[in-house]
Tab-separated table of C-alpha atoms in Angstrom:
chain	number	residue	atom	x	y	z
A	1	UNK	CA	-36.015	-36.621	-39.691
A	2	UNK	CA	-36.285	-35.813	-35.762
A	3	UNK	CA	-34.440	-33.362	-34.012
A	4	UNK	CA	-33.038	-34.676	-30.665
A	5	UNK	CA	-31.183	-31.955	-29.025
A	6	UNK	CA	-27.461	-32.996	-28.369
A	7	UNK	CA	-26.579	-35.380	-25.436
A	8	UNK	CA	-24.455	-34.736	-23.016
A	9	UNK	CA	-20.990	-34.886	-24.293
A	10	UNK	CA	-18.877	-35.363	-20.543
A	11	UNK	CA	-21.682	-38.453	-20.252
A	12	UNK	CA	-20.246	-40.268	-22.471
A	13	UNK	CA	-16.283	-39.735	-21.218
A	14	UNK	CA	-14.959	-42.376	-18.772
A	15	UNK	CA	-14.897	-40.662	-15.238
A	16	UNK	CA	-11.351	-39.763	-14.127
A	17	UNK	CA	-10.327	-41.489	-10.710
A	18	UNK	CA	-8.590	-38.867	-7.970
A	19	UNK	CA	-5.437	-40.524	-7.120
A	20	UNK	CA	-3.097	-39.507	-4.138
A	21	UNK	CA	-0.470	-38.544	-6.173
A	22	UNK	CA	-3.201	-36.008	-7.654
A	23	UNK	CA	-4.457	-34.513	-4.268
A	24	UNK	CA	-0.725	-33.942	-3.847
A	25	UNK	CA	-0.260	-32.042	-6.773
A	26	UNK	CA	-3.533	-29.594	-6.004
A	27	UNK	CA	-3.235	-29.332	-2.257
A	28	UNK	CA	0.618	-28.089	-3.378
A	29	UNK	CA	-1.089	-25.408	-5.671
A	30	UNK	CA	-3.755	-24.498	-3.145
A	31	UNK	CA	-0.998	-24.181	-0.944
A	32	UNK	CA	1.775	-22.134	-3.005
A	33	UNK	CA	-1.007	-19.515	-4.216
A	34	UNK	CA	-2.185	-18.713	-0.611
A	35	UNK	CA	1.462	-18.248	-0.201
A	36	UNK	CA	2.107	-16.059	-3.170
A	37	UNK	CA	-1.258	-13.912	-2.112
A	38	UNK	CA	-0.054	-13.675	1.565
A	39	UNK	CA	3.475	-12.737	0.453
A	40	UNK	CA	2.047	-10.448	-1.801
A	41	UNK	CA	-0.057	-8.941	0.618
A	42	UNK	CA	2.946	-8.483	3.052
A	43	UNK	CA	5.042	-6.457	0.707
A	44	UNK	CA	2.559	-4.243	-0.355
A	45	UNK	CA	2.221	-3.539	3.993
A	46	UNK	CA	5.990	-2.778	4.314
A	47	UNK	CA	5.909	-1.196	0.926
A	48	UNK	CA	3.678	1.742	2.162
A	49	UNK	CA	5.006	1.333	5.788
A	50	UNK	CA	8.646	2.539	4.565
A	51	UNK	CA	6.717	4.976	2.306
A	52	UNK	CA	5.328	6.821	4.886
A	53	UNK	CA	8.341	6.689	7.335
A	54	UNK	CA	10.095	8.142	4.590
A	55	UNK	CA	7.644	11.407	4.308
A	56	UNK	CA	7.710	11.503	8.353
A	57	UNK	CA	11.573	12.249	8.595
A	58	UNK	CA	11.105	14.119	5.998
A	59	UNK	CA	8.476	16.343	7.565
A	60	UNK	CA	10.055	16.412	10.840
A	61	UNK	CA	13.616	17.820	8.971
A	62	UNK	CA	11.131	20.721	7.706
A	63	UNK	CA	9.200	21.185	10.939
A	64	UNK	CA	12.850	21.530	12.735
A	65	UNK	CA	14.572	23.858	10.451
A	66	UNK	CA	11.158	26.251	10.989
A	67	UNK	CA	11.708	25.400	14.612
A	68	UNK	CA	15.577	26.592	14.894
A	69	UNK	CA	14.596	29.738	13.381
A	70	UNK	CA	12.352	30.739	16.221
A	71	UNK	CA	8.938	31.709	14.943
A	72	UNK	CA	7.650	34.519	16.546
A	73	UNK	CA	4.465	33.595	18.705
A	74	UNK	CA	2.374	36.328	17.218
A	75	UNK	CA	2.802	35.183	14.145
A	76	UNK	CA	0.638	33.276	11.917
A	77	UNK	CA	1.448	32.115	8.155
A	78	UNK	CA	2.000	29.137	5.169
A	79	UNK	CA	5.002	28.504	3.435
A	80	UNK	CA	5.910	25.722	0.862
A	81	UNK	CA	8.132	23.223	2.171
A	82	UNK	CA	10.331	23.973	-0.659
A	83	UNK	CA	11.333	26.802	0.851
A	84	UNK	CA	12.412	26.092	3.853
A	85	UNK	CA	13.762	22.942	2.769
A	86	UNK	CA	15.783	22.698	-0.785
A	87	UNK	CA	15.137	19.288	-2.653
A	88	UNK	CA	12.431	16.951	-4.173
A	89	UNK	CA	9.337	15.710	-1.916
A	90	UNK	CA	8.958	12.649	-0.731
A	91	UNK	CA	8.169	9.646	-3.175
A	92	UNK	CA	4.295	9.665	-3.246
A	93	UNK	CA	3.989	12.959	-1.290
A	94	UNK	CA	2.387	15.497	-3.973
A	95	UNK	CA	2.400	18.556	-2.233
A	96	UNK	CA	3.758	19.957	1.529
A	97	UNK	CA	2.860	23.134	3.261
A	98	UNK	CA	4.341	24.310	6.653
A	99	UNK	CA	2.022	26.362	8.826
A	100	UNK	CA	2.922	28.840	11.294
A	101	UNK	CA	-0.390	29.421	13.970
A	102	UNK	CA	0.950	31.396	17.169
A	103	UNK	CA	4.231	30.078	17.418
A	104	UNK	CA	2.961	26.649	16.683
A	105	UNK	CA	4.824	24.975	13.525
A	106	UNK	CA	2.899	21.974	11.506
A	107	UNK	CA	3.873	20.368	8.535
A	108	UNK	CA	0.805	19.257	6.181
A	109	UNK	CA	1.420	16.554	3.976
A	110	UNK	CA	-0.641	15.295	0.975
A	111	UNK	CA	-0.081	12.101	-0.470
A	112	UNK	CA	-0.990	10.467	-3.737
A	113	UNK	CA	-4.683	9.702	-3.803
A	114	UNK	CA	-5.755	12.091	-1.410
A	115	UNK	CA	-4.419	10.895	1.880
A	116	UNK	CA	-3.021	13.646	4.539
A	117	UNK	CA	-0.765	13.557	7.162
A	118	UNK	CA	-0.580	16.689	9.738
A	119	UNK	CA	2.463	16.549	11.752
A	120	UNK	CA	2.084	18.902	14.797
A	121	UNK	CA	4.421	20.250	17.786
């Protein structure tokens, strides 16, 4: 008894014809994922667009209240933003510092994953 290794089973299947009606139907597809990826895309943009406008108001409300209270220009030091400021951070913001160099307020943002925002005046 010889061994013949297998044929090729999708030789012996009758080859399927492409119709319009079929090019249709996957040019659709082709076209509604890009759109779904592109969409996708989009969101995720405006998502961390109103994300970070969100942290900026929020660090220019600290940096003013420091402001108003006229910081001396001699002096020079850190405080959390907690305490100038009552009230949670920022969605994605993990920690906020404002520092006090010469008169010179900036508020120093860290966000989730390791991004940092300085915001000077």
């Amino acid at each position: 008894m010889s061994s013949r290794p297998p044929g090729n089973p999708l030789k012996t299947l009758p080859q399927r014809e492409v119709t319009p009606e079929l090019r249709r139907r996957t040019a659709r597809t082709f076209w509604l994922i890009l759109l779904a990826f592109v969409t996708g895309i989009g969101m995720m943009v405006a998502a961390l667009a109103w994300q970070g406008r969100g942290a900026s108001d929020y660090a220019r409300s600290v940096r003013d209240a420091v402001v108003a209270g006229k910081p001396s220009p001699n002096a020079s030091y850190s405080v959390g933003c907690g305490s100038v400021k009552a009230g949670p951070l920022p969605r994605g913001v993990t920690s906020c510092e404002v520092r006090v160099d010469g008169g010179q307020v900036g508020v120093h943002l860290v966000f989730e994953g390791g991004r940092e925002v300085i915001l000077n005046r």
